[in-house]
Every structure is written in structure tokens, then in C-alpha cells.
XYZ file of C-alpha atoms in Angstrom:
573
model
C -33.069 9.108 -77.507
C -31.034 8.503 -74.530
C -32.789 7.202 -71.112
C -30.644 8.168 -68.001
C -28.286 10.622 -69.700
C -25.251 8.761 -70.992
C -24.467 6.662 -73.914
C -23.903 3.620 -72.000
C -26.732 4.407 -70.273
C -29.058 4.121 -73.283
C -27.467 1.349 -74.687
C -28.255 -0.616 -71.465
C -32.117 0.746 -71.261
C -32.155 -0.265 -75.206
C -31.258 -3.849 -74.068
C -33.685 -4.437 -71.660
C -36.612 -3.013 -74.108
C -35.343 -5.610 -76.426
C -35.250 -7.957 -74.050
C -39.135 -7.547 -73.109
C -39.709 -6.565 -76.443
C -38.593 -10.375 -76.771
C -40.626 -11.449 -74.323
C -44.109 -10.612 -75.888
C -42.747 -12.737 -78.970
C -42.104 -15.491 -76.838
C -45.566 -14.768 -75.306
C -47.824 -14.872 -78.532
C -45.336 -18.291 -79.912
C -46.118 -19.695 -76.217
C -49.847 -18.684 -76.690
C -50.130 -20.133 -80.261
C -48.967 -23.553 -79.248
C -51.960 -24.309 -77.744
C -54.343 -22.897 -80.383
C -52.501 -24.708 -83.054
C -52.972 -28.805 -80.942
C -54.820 -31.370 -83.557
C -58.395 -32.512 -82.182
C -60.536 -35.228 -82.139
C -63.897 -34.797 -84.741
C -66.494 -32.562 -82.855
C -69.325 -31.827 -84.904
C -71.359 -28.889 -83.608
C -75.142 -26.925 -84.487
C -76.659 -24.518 -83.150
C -80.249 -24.636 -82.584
C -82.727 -22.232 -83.216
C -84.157 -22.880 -79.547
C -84.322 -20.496 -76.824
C -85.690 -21.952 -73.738
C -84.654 -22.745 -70.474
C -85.572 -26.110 -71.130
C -83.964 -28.668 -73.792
C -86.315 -29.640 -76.996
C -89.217 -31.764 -76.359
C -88.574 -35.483 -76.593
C -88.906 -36.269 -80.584
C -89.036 -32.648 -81.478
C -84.919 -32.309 -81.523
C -84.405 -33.366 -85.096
C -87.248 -31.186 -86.353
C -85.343 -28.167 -84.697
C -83.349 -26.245 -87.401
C -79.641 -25.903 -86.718
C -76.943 -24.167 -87.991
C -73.534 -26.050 -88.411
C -70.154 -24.635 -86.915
C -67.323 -25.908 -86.407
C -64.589 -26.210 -83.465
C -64.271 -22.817 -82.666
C -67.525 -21.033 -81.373
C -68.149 -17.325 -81.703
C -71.868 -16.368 -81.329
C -71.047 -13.364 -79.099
C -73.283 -11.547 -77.024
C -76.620 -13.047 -76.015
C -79.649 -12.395 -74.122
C -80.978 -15.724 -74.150
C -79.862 -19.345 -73.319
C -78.144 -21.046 -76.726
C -78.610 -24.365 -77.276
C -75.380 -26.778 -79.413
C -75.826 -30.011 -80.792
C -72.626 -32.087 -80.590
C -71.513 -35.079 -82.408
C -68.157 -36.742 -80.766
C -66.427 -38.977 -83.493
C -63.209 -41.032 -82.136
C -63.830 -39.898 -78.274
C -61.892 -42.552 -75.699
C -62.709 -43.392 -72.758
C -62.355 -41.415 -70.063
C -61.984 -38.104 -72.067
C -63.104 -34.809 -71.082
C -65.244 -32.389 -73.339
C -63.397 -29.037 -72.532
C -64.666 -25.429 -73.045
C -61.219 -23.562 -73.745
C -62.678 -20.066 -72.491
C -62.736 -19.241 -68.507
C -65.234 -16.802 -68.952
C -68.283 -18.863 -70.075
C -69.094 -20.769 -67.028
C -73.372 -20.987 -67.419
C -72.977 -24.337 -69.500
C -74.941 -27.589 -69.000
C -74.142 -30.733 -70.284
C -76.905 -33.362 -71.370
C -77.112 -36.539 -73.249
C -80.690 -37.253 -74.955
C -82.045 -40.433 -76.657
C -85.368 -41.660 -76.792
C -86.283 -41.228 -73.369
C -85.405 -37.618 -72.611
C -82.554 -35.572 -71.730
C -80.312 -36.251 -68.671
C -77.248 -33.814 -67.569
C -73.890 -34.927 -67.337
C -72.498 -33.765 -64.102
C -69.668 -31.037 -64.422
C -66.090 -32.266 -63.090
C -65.101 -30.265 -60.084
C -61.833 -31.877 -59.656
C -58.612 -32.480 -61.882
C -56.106 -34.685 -60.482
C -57.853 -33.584 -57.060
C -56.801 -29.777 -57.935
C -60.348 -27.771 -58.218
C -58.567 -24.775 -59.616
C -58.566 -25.944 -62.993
C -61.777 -27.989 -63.425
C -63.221 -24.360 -62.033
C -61.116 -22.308 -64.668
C -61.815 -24.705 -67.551
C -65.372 -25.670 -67.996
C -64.918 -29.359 -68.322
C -67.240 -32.878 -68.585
C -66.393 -36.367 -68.334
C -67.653 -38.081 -71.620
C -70.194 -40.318 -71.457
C -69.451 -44.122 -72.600
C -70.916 -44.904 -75.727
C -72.340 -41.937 -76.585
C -71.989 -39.886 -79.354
C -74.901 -36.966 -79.358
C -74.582 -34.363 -76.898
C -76.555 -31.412 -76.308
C -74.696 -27.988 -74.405
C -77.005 -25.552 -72.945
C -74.902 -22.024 -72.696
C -76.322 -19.160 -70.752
C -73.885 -16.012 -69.559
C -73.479 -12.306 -70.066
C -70.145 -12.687 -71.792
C -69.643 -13.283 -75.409
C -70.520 -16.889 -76.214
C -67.151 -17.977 -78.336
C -64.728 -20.647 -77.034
C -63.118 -23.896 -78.570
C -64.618 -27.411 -77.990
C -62.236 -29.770 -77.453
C -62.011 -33.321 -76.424
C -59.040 -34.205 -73.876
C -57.742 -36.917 -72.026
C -56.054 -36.074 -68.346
C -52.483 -36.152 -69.674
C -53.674 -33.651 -73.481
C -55.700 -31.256 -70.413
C -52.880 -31.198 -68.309
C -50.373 -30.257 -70.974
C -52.711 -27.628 -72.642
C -53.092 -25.660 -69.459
C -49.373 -25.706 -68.838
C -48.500 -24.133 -72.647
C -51.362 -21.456 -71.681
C -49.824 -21.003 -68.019
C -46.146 -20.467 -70.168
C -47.626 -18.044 -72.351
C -49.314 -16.205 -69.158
C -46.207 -16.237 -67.212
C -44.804 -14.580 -69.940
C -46.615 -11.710 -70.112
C -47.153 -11.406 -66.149
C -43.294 -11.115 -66.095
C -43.131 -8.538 -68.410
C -45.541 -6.386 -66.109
C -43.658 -7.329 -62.960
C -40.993 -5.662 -64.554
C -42.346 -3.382 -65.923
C -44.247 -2.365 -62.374
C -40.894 -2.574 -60.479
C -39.085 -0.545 -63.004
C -41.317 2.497 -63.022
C -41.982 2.134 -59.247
C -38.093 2.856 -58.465
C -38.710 5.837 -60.959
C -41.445 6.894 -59.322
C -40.285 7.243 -55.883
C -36.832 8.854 -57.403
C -38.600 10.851 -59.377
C -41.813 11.489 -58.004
C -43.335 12.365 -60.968
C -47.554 11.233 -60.925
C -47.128 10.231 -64.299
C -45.724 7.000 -62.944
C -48.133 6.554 -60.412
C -51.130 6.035 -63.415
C -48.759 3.989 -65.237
C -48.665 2.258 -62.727
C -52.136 1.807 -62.162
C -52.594 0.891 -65.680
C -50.489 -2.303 -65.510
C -51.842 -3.425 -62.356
C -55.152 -3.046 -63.753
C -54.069 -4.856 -66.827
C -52.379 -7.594 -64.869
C -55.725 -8.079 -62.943
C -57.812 -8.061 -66.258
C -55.786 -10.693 -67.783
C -55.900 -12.907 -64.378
C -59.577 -12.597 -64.777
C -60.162 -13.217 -68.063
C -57.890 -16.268 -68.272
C -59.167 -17.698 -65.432
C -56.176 -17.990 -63.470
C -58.015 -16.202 -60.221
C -60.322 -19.395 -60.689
C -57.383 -21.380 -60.557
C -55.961 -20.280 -57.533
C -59.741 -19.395 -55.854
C -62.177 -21.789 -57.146
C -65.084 -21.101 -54.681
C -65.120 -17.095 -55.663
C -67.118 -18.023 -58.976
C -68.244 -16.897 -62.252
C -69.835 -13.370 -60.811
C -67.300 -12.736 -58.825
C -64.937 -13.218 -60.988
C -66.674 -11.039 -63.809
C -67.339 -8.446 -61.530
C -63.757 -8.261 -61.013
C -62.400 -8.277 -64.843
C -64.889 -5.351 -65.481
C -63.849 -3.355 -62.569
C -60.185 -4.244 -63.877
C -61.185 -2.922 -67.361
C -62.447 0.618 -65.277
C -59.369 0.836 -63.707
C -57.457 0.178 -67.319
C -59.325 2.997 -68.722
C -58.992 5.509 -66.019
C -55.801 5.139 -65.258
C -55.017 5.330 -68.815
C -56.834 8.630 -69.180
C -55.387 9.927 -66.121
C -51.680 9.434 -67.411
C -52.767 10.645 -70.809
C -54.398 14.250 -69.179
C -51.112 14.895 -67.584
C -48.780 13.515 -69.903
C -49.733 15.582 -72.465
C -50.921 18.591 -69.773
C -54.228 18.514 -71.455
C -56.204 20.870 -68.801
C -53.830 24.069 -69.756
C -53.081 22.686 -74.000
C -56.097 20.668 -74.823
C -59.541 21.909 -72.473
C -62.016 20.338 -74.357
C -60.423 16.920 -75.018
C -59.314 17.294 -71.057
C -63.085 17.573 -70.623
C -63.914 14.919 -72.540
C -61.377 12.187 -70.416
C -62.999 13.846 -67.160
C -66.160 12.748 -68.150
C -64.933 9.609 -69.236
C -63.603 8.680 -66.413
C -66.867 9.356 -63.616
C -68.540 7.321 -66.627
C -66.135 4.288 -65.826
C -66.105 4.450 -62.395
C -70.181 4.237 -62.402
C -69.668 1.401 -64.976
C -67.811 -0.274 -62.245
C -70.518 -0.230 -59.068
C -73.019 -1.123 -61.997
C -70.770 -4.636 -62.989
C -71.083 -4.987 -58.874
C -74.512 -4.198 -58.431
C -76.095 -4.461 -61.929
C -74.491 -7.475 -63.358
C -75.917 -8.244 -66.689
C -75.472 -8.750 -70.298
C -76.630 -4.826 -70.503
C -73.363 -4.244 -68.368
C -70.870 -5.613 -70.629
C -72.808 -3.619 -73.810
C -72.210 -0.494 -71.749
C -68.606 -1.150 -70.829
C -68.198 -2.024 -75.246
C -69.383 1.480 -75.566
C -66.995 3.333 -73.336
C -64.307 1.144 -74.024
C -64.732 2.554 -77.889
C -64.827 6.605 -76.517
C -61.780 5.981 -74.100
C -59.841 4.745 -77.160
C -60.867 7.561 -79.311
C -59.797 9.637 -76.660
C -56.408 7.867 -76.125
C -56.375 8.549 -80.153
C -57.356 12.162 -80.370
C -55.511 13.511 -77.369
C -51.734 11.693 -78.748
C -53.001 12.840 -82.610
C -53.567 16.667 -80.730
C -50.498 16.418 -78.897
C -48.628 15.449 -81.565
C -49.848 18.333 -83.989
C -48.749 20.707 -80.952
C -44.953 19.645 -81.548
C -44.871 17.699 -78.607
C -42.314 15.105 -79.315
C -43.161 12.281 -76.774
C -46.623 11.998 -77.686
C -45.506 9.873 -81.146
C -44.694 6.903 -78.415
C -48.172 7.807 -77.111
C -50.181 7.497 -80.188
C -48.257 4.307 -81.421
C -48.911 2.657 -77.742
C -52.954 3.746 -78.350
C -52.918 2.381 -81.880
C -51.562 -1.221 -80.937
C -54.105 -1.611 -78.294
C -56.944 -0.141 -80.547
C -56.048 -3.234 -83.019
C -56.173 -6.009 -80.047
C -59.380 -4.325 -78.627
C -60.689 -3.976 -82.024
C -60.300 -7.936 -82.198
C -61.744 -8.377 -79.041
C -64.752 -6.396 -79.645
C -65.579 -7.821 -82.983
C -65.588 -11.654 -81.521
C -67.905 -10.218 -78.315
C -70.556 -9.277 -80.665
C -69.858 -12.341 -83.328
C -68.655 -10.395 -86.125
C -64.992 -11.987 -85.912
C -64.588 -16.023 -85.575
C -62.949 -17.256 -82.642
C -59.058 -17.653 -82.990
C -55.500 -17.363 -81.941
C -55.296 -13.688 -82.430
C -59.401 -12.688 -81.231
C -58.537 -14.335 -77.713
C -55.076 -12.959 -77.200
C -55.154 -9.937 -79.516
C -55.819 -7.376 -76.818
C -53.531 -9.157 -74.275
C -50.373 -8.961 -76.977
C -51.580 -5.748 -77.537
C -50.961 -4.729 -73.960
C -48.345 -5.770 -73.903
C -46.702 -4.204 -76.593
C -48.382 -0.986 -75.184
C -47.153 -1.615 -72.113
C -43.143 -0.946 -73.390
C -44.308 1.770 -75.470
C -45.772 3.776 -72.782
C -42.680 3.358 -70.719
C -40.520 4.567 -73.910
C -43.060 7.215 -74.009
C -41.874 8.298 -70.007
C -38.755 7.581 -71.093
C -38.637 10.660 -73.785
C -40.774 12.878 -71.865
C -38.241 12.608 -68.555
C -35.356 12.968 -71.534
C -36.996 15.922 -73.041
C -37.974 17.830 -69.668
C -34.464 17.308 -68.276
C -32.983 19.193 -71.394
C -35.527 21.684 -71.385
C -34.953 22.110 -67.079
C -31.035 22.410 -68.119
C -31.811 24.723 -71.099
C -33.953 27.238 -68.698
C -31.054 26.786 -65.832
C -28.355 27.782 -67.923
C -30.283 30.845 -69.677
C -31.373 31.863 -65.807
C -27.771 31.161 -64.914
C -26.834 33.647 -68.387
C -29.485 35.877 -66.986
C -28.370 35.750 -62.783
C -24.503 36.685 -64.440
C -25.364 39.668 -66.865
C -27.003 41.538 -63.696
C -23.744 41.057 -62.183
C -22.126 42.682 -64.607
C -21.452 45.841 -66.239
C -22.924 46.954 -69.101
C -20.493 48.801 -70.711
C -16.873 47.365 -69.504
C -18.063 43.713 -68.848
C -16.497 43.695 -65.564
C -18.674 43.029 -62.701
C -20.729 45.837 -61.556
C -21.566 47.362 -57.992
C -24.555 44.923 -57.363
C -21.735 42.051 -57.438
C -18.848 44.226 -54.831
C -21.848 44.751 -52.751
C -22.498 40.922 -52.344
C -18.798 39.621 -53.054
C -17.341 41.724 -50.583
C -19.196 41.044 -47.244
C -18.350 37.425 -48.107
C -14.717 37.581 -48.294
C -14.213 39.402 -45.598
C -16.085 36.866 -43.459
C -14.437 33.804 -45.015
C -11.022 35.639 -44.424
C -11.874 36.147 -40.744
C -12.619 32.537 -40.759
C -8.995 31.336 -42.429
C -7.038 34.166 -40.955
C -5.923 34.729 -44.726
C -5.187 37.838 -46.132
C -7.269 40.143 -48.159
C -6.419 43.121 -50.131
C -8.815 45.868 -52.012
C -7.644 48.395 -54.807
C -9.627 50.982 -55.744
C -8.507 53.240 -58.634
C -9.678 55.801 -61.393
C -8.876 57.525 -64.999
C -6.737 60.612 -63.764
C -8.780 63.667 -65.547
C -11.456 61.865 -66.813
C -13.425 64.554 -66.563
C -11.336 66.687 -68.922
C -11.206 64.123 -70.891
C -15.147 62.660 -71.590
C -15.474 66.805 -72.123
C -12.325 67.490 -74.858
C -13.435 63.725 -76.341
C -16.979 63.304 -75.865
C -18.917 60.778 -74.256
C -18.464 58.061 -76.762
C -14.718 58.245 -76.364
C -15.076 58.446 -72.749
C -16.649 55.131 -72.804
C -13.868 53.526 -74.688
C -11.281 54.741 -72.244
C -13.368 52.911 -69.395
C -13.424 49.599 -71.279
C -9.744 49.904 -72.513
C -9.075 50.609 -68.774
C -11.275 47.359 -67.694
C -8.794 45.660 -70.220
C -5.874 46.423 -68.916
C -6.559 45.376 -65.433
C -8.251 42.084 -66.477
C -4.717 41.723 -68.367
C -3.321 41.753 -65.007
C -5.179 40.498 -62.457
C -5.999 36.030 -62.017
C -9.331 35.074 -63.349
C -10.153 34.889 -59.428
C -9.754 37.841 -58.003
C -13.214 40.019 -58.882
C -12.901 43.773 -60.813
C -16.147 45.865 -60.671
C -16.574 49.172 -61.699
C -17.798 51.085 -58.874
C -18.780 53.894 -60.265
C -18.405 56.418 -62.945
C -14.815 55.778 -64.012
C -14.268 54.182 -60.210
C -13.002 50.811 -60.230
C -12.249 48.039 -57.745
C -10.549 45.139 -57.430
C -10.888 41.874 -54.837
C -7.429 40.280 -53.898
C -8.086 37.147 -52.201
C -5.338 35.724 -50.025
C -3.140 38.481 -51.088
C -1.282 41.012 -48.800
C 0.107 44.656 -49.289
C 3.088 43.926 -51.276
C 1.675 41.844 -53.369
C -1.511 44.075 -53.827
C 1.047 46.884 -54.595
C 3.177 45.212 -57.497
C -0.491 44.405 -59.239
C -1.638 48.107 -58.342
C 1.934 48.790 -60.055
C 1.904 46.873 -63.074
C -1.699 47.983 -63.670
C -0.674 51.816 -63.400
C 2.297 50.717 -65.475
C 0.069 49.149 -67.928
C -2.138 51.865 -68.937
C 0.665 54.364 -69.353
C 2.396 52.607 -71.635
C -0.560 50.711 -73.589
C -1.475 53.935 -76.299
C -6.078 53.924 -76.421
C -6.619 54.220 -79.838
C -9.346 56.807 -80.954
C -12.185 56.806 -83.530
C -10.077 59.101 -85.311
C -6.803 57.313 -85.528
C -5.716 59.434 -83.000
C -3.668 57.659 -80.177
C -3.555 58.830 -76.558
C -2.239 57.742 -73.610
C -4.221 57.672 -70.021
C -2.899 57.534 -66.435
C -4.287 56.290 -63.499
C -4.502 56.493 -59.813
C -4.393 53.599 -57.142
C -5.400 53.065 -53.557
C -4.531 49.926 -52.176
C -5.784 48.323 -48.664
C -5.260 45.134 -46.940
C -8.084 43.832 -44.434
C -7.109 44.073 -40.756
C -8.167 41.874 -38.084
C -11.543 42.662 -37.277
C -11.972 44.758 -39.948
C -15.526 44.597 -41.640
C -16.001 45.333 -44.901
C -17.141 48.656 -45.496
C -14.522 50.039 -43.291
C -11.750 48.174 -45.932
C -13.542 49.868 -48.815
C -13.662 53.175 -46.911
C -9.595 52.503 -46.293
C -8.694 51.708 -49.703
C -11.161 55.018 -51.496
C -8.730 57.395 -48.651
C -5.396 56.017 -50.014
C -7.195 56.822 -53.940
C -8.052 60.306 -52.662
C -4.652 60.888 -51.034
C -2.549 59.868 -54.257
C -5.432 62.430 -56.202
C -4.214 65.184 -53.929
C -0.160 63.422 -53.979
C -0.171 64.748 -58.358
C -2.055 61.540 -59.707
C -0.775 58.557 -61.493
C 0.659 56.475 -58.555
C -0.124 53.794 -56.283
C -0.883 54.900 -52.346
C -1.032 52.058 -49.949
C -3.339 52.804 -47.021
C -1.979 50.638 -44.098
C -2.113 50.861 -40.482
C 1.407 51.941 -39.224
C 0.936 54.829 -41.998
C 0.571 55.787 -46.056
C 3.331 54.728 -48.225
C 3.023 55.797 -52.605
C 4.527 54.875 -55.723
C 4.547 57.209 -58.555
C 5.848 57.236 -62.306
């Protein structure tokens, strides 16, 4: 497949997919790092409490707990969840750290014999509140090694627990800020790329590509809490609000470009239906995550996020099965995003622990899916420009056989009638000469009746032979009628119109048509030639040029009769 036409030309685009192809490598190594960091011994339970409020004073080692370890994936819950922790080796000065952005209803307290006090949550790092508001984080207590950690939100409950000192946080966030600018600068690209195609193109395809990586860009600035970063007064709901709205915008724009890549409303009505209804679903998904917000909400979005992939799947699988090439890009783009939202939905509801590859599954997915979509424009442009050629050179194939004739393959009357006019108009305009001959099979009636019709044919085209024999591929012959023929000399005066009229009389005399007996004849013809005076239009030239024919018909035949203005001069045999 070739993007832009030329071999050099694909070799370049094949570069840069390599290169970004490259960057989403880079991007999961980058994003691994930090997944992969030793940490200290943290011990965690849950406990089978679901109150607002901690366990009463003596009744927390009666509650029964379930052990986990490092990583927590509980997923969706209704309910406050309540962790035991047990800090082994902490220093002081060390910060407890939640590693996910999104869970940001946590609480903090230390119990002993007296009750349960809450540790207050840091608000600053290194005076920057961006990241003590992206990163759920708490200052250790001294000296104290059981912790409670009250969790309450409507996203999945699954993030590490890690204990970090300033100069461990700082470098943690800046692997994870690598790995993001990674992938944001493979959709900057990306969005810069297709919008100069767009606007050259103007193709709407584009335009919901488009939309699909800003809404992807926007997700993943949500869900990594980077917007938290940068706005740390916006908050949790805010911020929520936003990722699912991104998520709508995903999905719609991703149905959007599938219905018209694939031209689903006039190949595929019912799946088009289906991705119509899809997407009013989405966008009433959206007001609900800004009006509505609520574990519900993000239940309802799991739902329609699993019928817009299986449309994504079925439309590309449809598409396919109609022999439409592009749509293999489609379905492979659809497939690597169905594994990283796969992931992503199986650690939402707890069915999947919480890793590497559940936290940054779907995001490497997109991104992958981001290139293949653009390879998937890429061969649909490719395609339609060969098929646009294809249908210009058959109407061009098409426009040129009704200028011709039928029989001879000369051009035909339609063509003199238009080719004519013109000349004469751009001769007017250079002041260069023009010259017309007109000329016929002498006895050609005699002839189509002592031959037949068949034969007569033959003479005509073995006639249109010899002139083309004669004449430059630029100057025009049309038959002009019955056995009538004419012939277009462009910057060409009288004498030189008569010694092609001569050669041309010359050359059917002596050039023997062969019959469908074996029989060889010869034929004779009759010229009238004219050159264009001043002012002249171009039916009066024709009119000039059919008198000098008539006069050398009346003169005995087979000659060449010039039709000029100071009088009629003829050649004969």
C-alpha cells in the first residue's frame, strides 16, 4: 500500500508509522518502570465492615478480614470499604501513597486503645498541590505501625499501596509523566497529521478521527490525573465527570467514523441503526455523569462501552465480508482496543488483579489503535483515488468513443461540429492560418450497389486509412457524412493544404482495396480544399471547402479543387 502516490512517498509514511509505532513501545517500557519499583512491607485486609464509621473501639480484631496484598482490586462498590494496614520498615517522614488518581474518597486513621483518629491528607508536595491532589497521599505517622483506610468512590476500588519518601514520590511521578508524554506525543501527531489532511482533503472522515483522539487524549488526562496536576481545586467530581464525558465522546466519534468509513447507511442499514442508537445512548450517558453522578453511572457507561465495541466489531467483520479492503485495518484497530478495554473492565468489577497491563492496557491499546486507524484512512484515500482514476479514465474512454466514428474510427460529425468553431476562433486570435479539405469516394454509389454494403464499408475505412497515413496526428479527420470526409489543417495554408489533398488523392489511386473475394480494386477520390479568410467564421469555411468538392465532381472527379478568394484553381490525375 502506498500513502501519497509514489514509492518514495510510502517509504517515508512507512517511517514515520514505525517511528510512532516505536513510540508506544517506548510508552508501555516507560510505563512498566514504575510498576516494576521494590517496596517497603505493607500488609493489607480487608474488613468485612461497611459503615460510615470505623469499628467500635475493641471490636476491630473480632472483625473478619481478608488478606491482600500490594496491589488492590476490589472493583466496583456501593458501599464504603474498610483496609487494615500493617507498615513494616516505614522511615520517617514517608508518605503512604495511593498509585491511582481516580480513587480520591479515602481517609486515613490510626487506632489504638483509645479510638480512631484521622491522619490529615497532604495537600502539598514540595509546595506543588498538583501532585499531592493527583496522588492520594499521607504523611506516616511516627511510631506507628497499624493503619486503618476508609475508601468510598464510584470508581473501581483497585490501586497500589506504596510507601515513599519525597525523593522515591518525586521520581515515580516523573517515570509515569515519561510514559504519559509518550503517548500524548503520539496523539499530537497524530492530531496534526490528519488535521493537514483534513483541510486538504476535506474528507469528514478525518474530522471523527479527529474527535476520537482528542477525546482519547482527554480520557487519559483524566484518568491519570494529570488535569489534577495542573488544576488541583477542580476535584474528584469534576474530574470524573469529565473522563466519562471523554469516554462519550471516544465512543461517538468512533461510531461516527466507523458509519461513514464503511458507508454503513446505504451497505449495512441495520448495523447503521444500531451505531445511531448507540450514539443518542452515549450522549444521554454523558448529561447523566454531569447530573447523575454515581456508582450506577459508571455500570451504565460498562454496558455501552461493551455494545459500542461489538459494534466497532460487527460493522469492520461486515465490511470486511463485503470485499471492502480497508476495513481489515478497521477490524484489527477494534480488536486491540477490545483487549485493553477488556482488561480494564475486568479490574472495574474485580475479576482481574491490579497490574501493569489492567491500568495501562486500554491506554497502549489506544494507542496502537490510534496508528491503525490512520493506516486504515490511509488505504481507504489509496483505494478511492484509484477507483476516482479508474472511473475518469473509463469516462474519458467513454467522452472519446462518442467522438468518434463507428465504423472508420476517425472522428465523427459530433467532434467537426465542436472542433471547428474552436479553431477558427483561436486562429482569429494568432492570425495563423487554417485550412479545411473536404473530399469523397468518386462513385460510391455505383459502387456500395455493384459490391454491396459490406464492401462499401470497407472502402470507407480503407479510405479513413489512407488519409490518417497522410495527415500529422494533429490535424483532426471526421467523416462527415455518408462517404463525406473532412479534414482540420491547423496552421496550414493553401499550398500546403493542396500537396496533402494531393498525396491523399495520390494515395488511394495507387493503394489497390482488397475485397472479400480476393478481388483487388482500385478507388479514386475527389478533393475540395479551403483556407480560412480573415473574418471568416466557420460555417462559411466549411460551406467554401464542400463548393470546391462539388466543382471538381462536376470538373470529371478524382482531383483536388482549391476554393480561394482571387478564384478556383484544380489538380487532376
Amino acid at each position: 500500500m502506498q500513502w501519497g502516490g509514489g514509492g518514495e512517498s510510502g517509504r517515508g509514511m512507512g517511517r514515520i508509522w514505525l517511528l510512532l509505532t516505536a513510540m508506544v513501545v517506548l510508552l508501555a517500557w516507560e510505563l512498566a518502570g514504575e510498576a516494576s519499583r521494590p517496596q517497603p512491607n505493607v500488609s493489607l485486609w480487608v474488613l468485612d465492615h461497611q459503615g460510615q464509621q470505623p469499628p467500635e473501639k475493641g471490636a476491630l480484631s473480632t472483625v473478619t478480614a481478608e488478606s491482600l496484598d500490594e496491589q488492590v482490586s476490589l472493583g466496583l462498590k456501593a458501599h464504603p470499604v474498610w483496609l487494615r494496614l500493617r507498615v513494616v520498615g516505614a522511615l520517617p517522614g514517608q508518605r503512604l501513597v495511593l498509585s491511582n488518581p481516580l480513587v480520591q474518597g479515602v481517609e486515613l486513621l490510626v487506632c489504638d486503645d483509645s479510638g480512631c483518629r484521622p491522619v490529615a491528607r497532604e495537600t502539598h508536595f514540595a509546595d506543588d498541590p498538583g501532585l499531592a491532589a493527583a496522588l492520594p497521599q499521607f504523611r506516616l505517622p511516627v511510631a506507628t505501625n497499624e493503619l486503618l483506610l476508609r475508601v468510598e468512590t464510584d470508581q473501581a476500588i483497585r490501586f497500589n499501596v506504596q510507601v515513599l519518601d519525597d525523593v522515591d514520590l518525586h521520581r515515580y511521578w516523573r517515570d509515569l509523566l515519561l510514559g504519559q508524554g509518550l503517548y500524548f506525543g503520539l496523539i499530537a501527531g497524530l492530531v496534526i497529521y490528519n488535521s493537514l489532511l483534513l483541510f486538504s482533503l476535506r474528507d469528514t472522515n478525518y474530522l471523527w478521527y479527529l474527535g476520537f483522539l482528542s477525546g482519547a487524549g482527554a480520557y487519559f488526562l483524566c484518568q491519570n490525573g494529570l488535569l489534577l496536576l495542573y488544576f488541583p481545586q477542580m476535584g474528584a467530581r469534576l474530574n470524573e465527570a469529565l473522563l466519562l464525558t471523554a469516554l462519550s465522546v471516544i465512543s461517538i466519534c468512533g461510531l461516527q467514523f466507523c458509519r461513514r468509513f464503511l458507508m454503513t447507511a446505504r451497505q449495512d442499514p441495520r448495523v447503521d441503526s444500531l451505531m445511531r442508537w448507540l450514539c443518542w445512548l452515549l450522549a444521554l450517558a454523558a448529561a447523566i455523569a454531569w447530573l447523575l453522578p454515581s456508582f450506577l453511572t459508571v455500570v451504565f457507561y460498562s454496558l455501552l462501552g461493551v455494545l459500542t465495541l461489538t459494534a466497532f466489531l460487527l460493522s469492520s467483520v461486515r465490511g470486511l465480508w463485503r470485499g471492502f479492503r480497508p476495513a481489515q485495518w478497521l477490524l484489527m484497530a477494534w480488536s486491540v482496543l477490545v483487549v485493553g478495554v477488556v482488561l480494564l473492565l475486568l479490574v472495574t468489577y474485580g475479576l482481574s488483579p491490579h497490574n501493569f497491563w489492567t491500568l495501562h492496557g486500554f491506554q497502549i491499546g489506544s494507542a496502537l489503535e490510534a496508528i491503525l486507524l490512520s493506516l486504515a484512512l490511509a488505504d481507504r484515500i489509496s483505494l478511492l483515488q484509484r477507483e476516482r482514476e479508474t472511473l475518469l479514465e473509463e469516462k474519458a474512454r467513454l467522452h472519446g468513443m462518442s467522438y468518434l466514428d463507428g465504423l472508420t474510427g476517425v472522428h465523427n460529425r459530433r467532434y467537426l461540429d465542436e472542433a471547428l468553431p474552436a479553431a477558427v476562433a483561436q486562429a482569429e486570435v494568432s492570425g495563423r492560418p487554417l485550412s479545411l479539405i473536404m473530399l469523397d469516394i468518386d462513385n460510391f454509389k455505383r459502387f456500395n450497389d455493384g459490391w454491396g454494403h459490406a464492401e462499401g464499408d470497407r472502402a470507407l475505412q480503407h479510405l479513413g486509412k489512407v488519409i490518417e497515413e497522410v495527415v500529422r496526428d494533429i490535424d483532426p479527420v471526421c467523416r462527415y457524412g455518408g462517404e463525406e470526409f473532412v479534414i482540420l489543417l491547423k496552421e496550414r495554408d493553401e499550398h500546403q493544404a493542396l500537396d496533402i489533398a494531393e498525396r491523399i488523392r495520390k494515395g488511394l489511386a495507387t493503394t489497390p482495396l482488397t475485397l472479400l473475394t480476393g478481388e483487388q480494386v482500385l478507388l479514386t477520390c475527389t478533393l475540395g480544399v479551403a483556407k480560412r479568410l480573415e473574418g471568416e467564421s466557420a460555417s462559411a469555411l466549411l460551406r467554401r471547402a464542400d463548393q470546391a468538392l462539388y466543382r471538381g465532381k462536376y470538373a470529371g472527379r478524382d482531383r483536388v479543387v482549391l476554393n480561394a478568394s482571387g478564384g478556383v484553381a484544380s489538380t487532376t490525375s
